[in-house]
mmCIF file of C-alpha atoms in Angstrom:
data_model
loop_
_atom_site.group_PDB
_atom_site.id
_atom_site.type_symbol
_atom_site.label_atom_id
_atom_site.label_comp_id
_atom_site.label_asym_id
_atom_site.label_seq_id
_atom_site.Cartn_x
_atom_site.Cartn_y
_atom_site.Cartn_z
ATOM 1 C CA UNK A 1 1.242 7.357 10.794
ATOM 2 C CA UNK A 2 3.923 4.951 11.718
ATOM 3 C CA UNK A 3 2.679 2.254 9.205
ATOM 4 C CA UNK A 4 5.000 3.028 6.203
ATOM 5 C CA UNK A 5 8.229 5.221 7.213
ATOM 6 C CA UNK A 6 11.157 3.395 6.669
ATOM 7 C CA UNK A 7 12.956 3.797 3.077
ATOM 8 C CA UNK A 8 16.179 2.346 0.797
ATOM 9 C CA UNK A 9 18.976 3.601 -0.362
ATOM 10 C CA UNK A 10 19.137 4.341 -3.671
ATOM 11 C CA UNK A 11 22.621 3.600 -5.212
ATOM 12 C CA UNK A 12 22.177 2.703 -9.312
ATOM 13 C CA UNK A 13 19.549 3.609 -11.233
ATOM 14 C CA UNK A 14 19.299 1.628 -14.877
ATOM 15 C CA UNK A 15 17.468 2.973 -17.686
ATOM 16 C CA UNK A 16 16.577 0.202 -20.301
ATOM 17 C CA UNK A 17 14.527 -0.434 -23.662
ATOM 18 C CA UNK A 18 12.655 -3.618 -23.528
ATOM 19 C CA UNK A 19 14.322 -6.124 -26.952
ATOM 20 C CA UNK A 20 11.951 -6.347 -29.618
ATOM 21 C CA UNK A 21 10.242 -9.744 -30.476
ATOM 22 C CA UNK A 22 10.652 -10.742 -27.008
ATOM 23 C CA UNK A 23 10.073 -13.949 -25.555
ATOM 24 C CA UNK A 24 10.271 -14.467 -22.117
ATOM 25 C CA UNK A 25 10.710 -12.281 -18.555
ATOM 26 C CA UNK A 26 13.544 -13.481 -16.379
ATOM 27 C CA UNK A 27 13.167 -12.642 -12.808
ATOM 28 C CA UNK A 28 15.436 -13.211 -9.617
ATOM 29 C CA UNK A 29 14.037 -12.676 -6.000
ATOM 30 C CA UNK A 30 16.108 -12.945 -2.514
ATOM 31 C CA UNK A 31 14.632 -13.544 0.669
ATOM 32 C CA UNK A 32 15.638 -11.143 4.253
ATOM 33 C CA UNK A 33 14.357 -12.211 6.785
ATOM 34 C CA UNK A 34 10.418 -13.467 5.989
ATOM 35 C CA UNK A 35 10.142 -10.847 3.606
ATOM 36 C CA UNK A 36 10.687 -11.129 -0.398
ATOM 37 C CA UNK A 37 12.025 -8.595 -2.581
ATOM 38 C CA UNK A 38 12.438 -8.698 -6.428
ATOM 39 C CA UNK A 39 16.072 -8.118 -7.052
ATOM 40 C CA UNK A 40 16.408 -8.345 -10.705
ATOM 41 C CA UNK A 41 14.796 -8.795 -14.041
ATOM 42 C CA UNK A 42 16.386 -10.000 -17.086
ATOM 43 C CA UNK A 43 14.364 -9.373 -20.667
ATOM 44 C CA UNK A 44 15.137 -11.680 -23.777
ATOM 45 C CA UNK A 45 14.460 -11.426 -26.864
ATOM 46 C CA UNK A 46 13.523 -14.636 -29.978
ATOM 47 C CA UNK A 47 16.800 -13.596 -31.440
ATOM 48 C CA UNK A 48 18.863 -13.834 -27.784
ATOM 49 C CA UNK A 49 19.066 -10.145 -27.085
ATOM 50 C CA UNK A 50 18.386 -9.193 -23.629
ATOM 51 C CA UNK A 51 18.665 -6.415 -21.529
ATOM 52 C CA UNK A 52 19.195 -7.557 -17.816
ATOM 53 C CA UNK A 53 18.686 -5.143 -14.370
ATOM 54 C CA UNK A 54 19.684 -5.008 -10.904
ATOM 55 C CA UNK A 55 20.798 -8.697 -9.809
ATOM 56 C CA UNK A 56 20.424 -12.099 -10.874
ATOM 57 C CA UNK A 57 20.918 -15.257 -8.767
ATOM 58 C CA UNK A 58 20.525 -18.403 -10.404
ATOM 59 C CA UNK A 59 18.867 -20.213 -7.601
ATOM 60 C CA UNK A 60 16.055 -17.852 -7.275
ATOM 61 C CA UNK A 61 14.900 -17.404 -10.818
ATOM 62 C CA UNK A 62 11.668 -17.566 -12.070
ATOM 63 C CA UNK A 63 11.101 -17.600 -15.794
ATOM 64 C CA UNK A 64 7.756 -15.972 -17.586
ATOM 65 C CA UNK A 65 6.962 -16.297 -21.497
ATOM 66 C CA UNK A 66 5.374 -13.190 -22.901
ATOM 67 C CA UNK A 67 5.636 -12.000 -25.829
ATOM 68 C CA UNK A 68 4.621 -8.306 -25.558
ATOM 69 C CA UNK A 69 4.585 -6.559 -21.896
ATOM 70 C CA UNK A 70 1.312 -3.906 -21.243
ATOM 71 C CA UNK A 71 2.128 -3.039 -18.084
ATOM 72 C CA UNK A 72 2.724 -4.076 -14.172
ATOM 73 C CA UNK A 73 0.942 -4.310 -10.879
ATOM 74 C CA UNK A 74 3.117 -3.583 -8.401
ATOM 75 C CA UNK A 75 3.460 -4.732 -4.645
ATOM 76 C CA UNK A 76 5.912 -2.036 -3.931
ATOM 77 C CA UNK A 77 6.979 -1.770 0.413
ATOM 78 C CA UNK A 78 8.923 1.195 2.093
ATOM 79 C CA UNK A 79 12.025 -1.120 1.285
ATOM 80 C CA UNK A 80 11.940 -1.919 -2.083
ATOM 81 C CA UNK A 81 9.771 -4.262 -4.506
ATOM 82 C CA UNK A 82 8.329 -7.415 -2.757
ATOM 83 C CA UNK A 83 6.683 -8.497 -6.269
ATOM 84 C CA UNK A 84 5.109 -7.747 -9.544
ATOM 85 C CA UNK A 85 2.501 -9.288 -11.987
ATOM 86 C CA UNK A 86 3.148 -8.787 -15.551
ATOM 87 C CA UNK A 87 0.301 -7.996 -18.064
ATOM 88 C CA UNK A 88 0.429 -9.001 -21.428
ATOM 89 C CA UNK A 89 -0.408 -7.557 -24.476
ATOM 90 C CA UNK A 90 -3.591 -9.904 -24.841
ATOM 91 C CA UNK A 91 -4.402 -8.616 -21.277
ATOM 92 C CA UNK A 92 -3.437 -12.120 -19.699
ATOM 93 C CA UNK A 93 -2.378 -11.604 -15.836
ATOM 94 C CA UNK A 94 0.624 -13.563 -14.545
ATOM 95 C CA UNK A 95 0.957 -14.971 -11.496
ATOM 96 C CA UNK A 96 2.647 -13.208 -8.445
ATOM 97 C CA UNK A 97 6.574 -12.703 -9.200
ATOM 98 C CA UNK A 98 7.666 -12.557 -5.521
ATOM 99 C CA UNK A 99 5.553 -12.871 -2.145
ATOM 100 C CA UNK A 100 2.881 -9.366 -2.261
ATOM 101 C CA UNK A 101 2.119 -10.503 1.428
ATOM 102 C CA UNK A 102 2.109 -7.390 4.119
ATOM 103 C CA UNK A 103 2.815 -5.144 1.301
ATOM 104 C CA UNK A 104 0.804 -1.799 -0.538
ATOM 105 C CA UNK A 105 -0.544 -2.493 -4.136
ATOM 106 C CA UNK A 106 -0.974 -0.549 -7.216
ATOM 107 C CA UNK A 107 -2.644 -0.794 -10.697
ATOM 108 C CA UNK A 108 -0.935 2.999 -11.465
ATOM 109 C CA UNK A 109 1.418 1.157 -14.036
ATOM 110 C CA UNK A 110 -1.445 -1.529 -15.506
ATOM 111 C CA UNK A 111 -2.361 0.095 -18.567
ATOM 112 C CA UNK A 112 0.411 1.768 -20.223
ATOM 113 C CA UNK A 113 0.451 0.440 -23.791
ATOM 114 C CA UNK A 114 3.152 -1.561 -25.020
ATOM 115 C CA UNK A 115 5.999 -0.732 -22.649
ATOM 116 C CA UNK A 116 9.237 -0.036 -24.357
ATOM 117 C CA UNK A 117 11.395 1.192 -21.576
ATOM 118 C CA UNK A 118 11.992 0.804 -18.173
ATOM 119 C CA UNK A 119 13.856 2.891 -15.302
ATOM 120 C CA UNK A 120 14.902 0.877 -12.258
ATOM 121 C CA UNK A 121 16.696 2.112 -9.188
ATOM 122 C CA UNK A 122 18.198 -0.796 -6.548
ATOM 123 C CA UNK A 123 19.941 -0.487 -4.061
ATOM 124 C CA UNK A 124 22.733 -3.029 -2.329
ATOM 125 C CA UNK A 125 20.724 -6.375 -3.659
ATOM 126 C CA UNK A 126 16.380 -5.657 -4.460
ATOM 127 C CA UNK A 127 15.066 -3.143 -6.795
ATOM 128 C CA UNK A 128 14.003 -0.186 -4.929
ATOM 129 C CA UNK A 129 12.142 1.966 -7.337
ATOM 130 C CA UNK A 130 10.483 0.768 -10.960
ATOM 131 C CA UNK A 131 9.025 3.434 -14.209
ATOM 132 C CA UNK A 132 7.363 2.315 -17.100
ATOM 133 C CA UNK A 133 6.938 4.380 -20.513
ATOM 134 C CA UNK A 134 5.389 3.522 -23.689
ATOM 135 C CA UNK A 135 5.074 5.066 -26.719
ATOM 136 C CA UNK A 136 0.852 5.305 -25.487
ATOM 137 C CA UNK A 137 2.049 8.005 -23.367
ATOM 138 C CA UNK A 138 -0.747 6.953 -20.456
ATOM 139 C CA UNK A 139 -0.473 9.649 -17.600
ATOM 140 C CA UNK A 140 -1.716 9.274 -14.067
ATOM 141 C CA UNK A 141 -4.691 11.930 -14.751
ATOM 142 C CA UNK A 142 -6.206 9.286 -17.042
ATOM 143 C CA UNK A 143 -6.746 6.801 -14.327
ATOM 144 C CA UNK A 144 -8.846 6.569 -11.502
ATOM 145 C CA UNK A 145 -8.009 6.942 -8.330
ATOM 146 C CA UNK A 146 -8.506 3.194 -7.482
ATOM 147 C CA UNK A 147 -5.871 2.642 -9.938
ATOM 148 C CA UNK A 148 -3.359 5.582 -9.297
ATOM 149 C CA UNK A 149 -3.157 5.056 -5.492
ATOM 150 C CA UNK A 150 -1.186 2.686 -3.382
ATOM 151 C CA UNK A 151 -3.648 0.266 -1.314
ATOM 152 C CA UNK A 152 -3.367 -1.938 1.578
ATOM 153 C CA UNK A 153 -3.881 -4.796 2.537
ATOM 154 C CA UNK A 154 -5.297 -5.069 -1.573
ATOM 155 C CA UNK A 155 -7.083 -2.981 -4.427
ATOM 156 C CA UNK A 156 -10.632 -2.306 -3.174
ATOM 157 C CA UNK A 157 -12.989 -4.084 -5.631
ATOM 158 C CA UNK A 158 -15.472 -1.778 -7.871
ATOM 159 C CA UNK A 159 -18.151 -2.411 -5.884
ATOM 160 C CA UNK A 160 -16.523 -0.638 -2.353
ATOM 161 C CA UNK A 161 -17.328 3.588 -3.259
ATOM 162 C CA UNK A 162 -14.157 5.560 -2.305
ATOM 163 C CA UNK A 163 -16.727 8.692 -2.118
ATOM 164 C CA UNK A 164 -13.725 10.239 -4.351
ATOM 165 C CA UNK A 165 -15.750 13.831 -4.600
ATOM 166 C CA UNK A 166 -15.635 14.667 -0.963
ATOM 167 C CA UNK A 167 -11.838 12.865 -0.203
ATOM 168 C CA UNK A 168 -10.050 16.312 -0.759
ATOM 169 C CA UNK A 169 -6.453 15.166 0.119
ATOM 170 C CA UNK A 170 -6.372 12.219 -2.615
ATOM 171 C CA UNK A 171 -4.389 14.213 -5.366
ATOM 172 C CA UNK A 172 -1.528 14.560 -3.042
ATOM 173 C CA UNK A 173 -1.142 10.933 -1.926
ATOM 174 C CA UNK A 174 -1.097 10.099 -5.227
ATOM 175 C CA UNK A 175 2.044 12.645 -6.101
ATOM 176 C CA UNK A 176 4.192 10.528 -3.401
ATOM 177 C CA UNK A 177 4.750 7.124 -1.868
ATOM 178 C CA UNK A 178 2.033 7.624 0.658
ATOM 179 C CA UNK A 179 -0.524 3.843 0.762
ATOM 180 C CA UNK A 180 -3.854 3.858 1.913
ATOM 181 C CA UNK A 181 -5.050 1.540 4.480
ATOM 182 C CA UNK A 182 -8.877 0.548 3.986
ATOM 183 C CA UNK A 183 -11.100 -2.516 5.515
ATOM 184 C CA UNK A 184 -14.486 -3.130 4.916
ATOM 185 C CA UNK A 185 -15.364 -4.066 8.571
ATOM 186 C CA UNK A 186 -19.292 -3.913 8.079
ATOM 187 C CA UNK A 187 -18.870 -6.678 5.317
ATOM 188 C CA UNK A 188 -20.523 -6.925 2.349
ATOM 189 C CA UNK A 189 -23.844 -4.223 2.432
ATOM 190 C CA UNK A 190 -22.902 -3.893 5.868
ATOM 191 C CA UNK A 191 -24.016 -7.768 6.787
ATOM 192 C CA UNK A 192 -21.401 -7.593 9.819
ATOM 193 C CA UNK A 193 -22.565 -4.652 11.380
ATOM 194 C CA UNK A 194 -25.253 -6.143 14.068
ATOM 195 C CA UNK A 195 -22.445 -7.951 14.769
ATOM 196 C CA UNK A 196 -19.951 -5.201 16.149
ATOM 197 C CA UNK A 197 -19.426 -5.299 19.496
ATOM 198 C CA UNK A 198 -16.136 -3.633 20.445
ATOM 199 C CA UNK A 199 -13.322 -0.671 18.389
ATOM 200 C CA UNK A 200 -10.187 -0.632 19.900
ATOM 201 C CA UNK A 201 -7.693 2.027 18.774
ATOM 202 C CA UNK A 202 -3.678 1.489 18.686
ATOM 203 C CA UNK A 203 -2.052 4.925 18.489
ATOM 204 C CA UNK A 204 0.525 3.529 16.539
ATOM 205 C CA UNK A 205 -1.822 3.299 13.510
ATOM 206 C CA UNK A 206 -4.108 -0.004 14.305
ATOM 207 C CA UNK A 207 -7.834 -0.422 14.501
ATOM 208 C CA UNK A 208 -9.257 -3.981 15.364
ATOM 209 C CA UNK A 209 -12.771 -4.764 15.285
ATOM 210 C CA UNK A 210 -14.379 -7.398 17.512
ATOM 211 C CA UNK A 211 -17.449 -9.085 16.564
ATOM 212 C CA UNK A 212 -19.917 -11.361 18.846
ATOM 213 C CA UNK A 213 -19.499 -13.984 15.571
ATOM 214 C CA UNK A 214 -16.840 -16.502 15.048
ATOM 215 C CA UNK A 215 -17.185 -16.517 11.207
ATOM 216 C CA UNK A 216 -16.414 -12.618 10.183
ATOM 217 C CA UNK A 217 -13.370 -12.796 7.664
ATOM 218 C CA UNK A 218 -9.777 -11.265 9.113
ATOM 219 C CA UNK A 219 -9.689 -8.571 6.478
ATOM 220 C CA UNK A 220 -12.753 -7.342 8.373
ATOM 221 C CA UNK A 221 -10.972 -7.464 11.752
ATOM 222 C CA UNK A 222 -8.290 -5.338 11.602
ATOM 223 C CA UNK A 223 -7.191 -1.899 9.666
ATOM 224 C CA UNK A 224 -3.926 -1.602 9.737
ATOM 225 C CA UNK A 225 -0.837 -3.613 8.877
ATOM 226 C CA UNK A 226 -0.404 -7.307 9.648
ATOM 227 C CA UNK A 227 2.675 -6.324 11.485
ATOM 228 C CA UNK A 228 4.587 -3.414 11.917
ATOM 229 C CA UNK A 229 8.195 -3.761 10.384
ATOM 230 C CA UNK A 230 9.654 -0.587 11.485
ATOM 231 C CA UNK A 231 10.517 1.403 14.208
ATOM 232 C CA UNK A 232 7.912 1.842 16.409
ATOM 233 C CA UNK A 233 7.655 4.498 19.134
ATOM 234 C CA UNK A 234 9.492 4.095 22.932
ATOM 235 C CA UNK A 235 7.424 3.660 25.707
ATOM 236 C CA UNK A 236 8.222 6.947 26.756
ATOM 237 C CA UNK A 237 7.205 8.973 23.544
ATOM 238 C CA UNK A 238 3.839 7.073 23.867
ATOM 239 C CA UNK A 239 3.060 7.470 27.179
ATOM 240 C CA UNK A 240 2.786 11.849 27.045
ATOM 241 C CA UNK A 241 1.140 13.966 24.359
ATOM 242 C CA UNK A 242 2.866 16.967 23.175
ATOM 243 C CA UNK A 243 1.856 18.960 26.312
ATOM 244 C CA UNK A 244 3.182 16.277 28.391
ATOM 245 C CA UNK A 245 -0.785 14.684 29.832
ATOM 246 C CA UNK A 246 -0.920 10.887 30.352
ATOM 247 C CA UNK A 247 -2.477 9.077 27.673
ATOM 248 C CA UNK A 248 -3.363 5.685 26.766
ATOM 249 C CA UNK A 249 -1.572 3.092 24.246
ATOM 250 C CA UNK A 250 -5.107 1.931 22.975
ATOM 251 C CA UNK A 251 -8.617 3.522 22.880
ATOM 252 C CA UNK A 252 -11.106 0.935 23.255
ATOM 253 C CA UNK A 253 -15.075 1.324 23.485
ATOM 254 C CA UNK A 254 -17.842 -0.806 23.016
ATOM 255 C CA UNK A 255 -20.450 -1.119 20.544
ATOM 256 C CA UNK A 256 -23.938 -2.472 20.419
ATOM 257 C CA UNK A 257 -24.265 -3.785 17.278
ATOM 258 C CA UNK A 258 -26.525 -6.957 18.097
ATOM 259 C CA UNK A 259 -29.183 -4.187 19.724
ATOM 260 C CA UNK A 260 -28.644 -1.665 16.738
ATOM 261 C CA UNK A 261 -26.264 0.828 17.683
ATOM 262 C CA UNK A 262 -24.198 1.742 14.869
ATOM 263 C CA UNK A 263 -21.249 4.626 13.709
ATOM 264 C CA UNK A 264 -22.484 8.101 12.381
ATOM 265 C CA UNK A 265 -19.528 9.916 12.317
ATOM 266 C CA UNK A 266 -15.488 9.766 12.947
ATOM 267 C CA UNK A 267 -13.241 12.456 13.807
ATOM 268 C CA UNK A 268 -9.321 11.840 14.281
ATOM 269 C CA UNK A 269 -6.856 14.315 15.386
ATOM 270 C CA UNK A 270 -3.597 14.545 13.513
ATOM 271 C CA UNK A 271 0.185 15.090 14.856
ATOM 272 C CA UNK A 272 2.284 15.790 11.820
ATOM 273 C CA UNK A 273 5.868 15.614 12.078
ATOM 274 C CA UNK A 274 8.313 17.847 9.638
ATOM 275 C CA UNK A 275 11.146 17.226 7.789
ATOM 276 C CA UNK A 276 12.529 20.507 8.615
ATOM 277 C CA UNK A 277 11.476 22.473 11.262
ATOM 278 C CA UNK A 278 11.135 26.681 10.412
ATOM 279 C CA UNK A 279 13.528 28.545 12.449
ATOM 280 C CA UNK A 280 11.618 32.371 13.654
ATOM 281 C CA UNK A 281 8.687 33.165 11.725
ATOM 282 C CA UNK A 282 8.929 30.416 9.152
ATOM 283 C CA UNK A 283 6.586 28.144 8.602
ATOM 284 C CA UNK A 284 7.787 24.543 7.547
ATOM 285 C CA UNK A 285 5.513 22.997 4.190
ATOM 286 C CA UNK A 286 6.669 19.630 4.308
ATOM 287 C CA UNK A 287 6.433 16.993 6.745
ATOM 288 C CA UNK A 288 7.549 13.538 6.839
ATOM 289 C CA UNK A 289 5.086 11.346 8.602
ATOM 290 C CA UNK A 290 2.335 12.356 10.969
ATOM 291 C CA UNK A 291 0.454 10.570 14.431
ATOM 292 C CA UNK A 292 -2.823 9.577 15.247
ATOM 293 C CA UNK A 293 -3.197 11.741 18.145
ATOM 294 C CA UNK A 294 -7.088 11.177 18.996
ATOM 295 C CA UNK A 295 -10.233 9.395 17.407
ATOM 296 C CA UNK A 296 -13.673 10.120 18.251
ATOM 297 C CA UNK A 297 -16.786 7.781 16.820
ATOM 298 C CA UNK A 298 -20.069 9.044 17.260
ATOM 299 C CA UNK A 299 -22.885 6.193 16.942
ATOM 300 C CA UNK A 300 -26.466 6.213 16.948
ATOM 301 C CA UNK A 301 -28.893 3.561 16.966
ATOM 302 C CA UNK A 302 -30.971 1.699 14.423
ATOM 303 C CA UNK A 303 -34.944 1.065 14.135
ATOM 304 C CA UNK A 304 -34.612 -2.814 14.548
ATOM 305 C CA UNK A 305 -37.439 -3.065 12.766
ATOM 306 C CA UNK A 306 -35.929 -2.015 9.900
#
C-alpha cells in the first residue's frame, strides 16, 4: 500500500548503557514541518553521570524523573521517531514525549525488564531507529501479537479480537517495519452498523465509511491514514491497471444498513511491487510495497426482527 513507504537515512548509530541510580530522562524534540520527531535523549544519573544520544537543543527539552526505566511505547513513522512514553519500574506510564499524532504505535518494547542498554540510529537531526535490551532477555515470541505489531491510528483495546489463528501473514509483519491499519467502523458490538449507508474505496489505501448519523466517532469513519505524507501515485499510473483498462480513483457502493443489509465477506486483490525484479527464469522473493488493485464486499441482509 502507499500508506507507509518513505524511509531515513541512517548515518550514526550509538550504542549506550543506561547510568546506574538514575534520576531523570532528558529529551529534545524538533519540529519539520507539522510533524514532531524525537531527536535526542540524554540519561543522568544521582551522581551526574549521563550518557547523552543523537541531538540536544536546549529550547526543546523536556525533562522526566524516573528512577528505573522498564521499557518504551513507541510512536515510530517511516521517518524517524515522532515520540515515546517511558515506563517505569513501578509500571507508572509517562506522558507523550513528542506529538504520536498520524503516526503507527507499538507496545513490542513495553515489557523488557530493567533496560540497561540502548541502540539508537539518527540520521541528519531525529532518531531514526531505537533497541532496548535488558538483562530479562524478553523476546518478541513472548508477546502477543497486539503487543509485537505496529498499529494505526492506536493499539486496539483487549476487547477488539484480532482472530490471530486464521491471520496467516502476521509473523512476517512483525519481522519488519510493516503497521497495520484497523478501525472499528461497526462501533462498539457493532452499535453503528444499522447505521451504514455508503463504502467508498481510495486505491491509494483509504476506506471511508458514511453513516445516516451525525454522532458516529471519526475513528469509525475512516481506515486509513489521516493524511498521506508521501509520494502518492501520478494521475497517469492511477488511471490504467497493469494491462492498461480504465479504472476508477475510488470504488464507492452503497449500503443499507438502516433496512438491515450488512457485510459477509471481503475480498481485495493485491499488486505487489519488488525490490528487484528476476531477470529470465528467476523469480524475485522480496518486494517493497504492494497496491490495492480491487475490493469486493459481499453483504447480506439481517432479520430486523432480530
Amino acid at each position: 500500500m502507499w500508506l507507509f513507504r518513505s524511509g531515513a537515512r541512517l548515518m550514526q548509530t550509538h550504542l549506550r548503557s543506561i547510568p546506574q541510580a538514575l534520576s531523570k530522562i532528558i529529551f529534545s524534540t524538533v519540529d519539520i514541518g507539522d510533524m514532531v520527531y524525537v531527536s535526542g535523549m540524554r540519561f543522568v544519573s544521582k551522581e551526574g553521570v549521563d550518557n547523552s544520544f543523537g541531538y540536544m537543543a536546549p529550547e526543546t527539552r523536556v525533562v522526566l524523573d524516573v528512577e528505573g526505566v522498564k521499557g518504551f511505547i513507541l510512536a515510530m513513522g517511516t521517518m524517524g521517531l515522532h515520540a515515546l512514553q517511558v515506563i517505569s519500574n513501578d509500571d507508572s506510564v509517562s506522558k507523550w514525549i513528542g506529538s504520536p499524532r498520524d503516526s503507527p504505535i507499538t507496545r513490542r518494547l513495553a515489557d523488557i525488564g530493567s533496560v540497561e542498554r540502548l541502540r539508537i540510529g539518527i540520521d541528519g537531526f531525529k532518531i531514526v531507529s531505537f533497541a532496548a535490551a535488558s538483562l530479562k532477555g524478553t523476546t518478541a515470541h513472548e508477546l502477543s501479537f497486539r503487543d509485537q505489531a505496529y498499529w494505526y491510528p492506536s493499539i486496539p483495546p483487549d476487547d477488539v479480537s484480532l482472530n490471530t489463528e486464521s491471520f496467516t501473514g502476521k509473523d512476517s509483519l512483525i519481522k519488519r517495519y510493516q503497521p497495520l491499519v484497523w478501525s472499528r467502523f461497526g462501533g462498539p458490538q457493532g452499535a453503528y452498523l444499522r447505521a451504514l449507508t455508503k463504502i467508498s474505496v481510495s486505491l491509494n489505501g483509504r476506506i471511508q465509511f458514511q453513516y445516516d448519523r451525525e454522532d458516529i466517532p471519526a475513528p469509525s469513519l475512516t481506515l486509513g491514514r489521516e493524511k498521506i505524507t508521501v509520494a502518492e501515485p501520478s494521475d497517469s499510473e492511477e488511471a490504467t491497471d497493469f494491462e492498461g483498462n480504465d479504472k476508477p480513483k475510488n470504488i464507492e457502493f452503497t449500503i443499507d444498513g438502516p433496512g438491515g443489509e450488512i457485510i459477509q465477506a471481503i475480498e481485495v486483490a493485491i499488486d505487489k511491487f519488488f525490490d528487484q525484479p528476476g531477470d529470465g527464469d528467476e523469480v524475485p522473493t522480496t518486494y517493497i510495497r504492494a497496491k490495492l488493485h480491487s475490493f469486493k464486499v459481499g453483504v447480506f441482509f439481517l432479520n430486523l426482527l432480530l
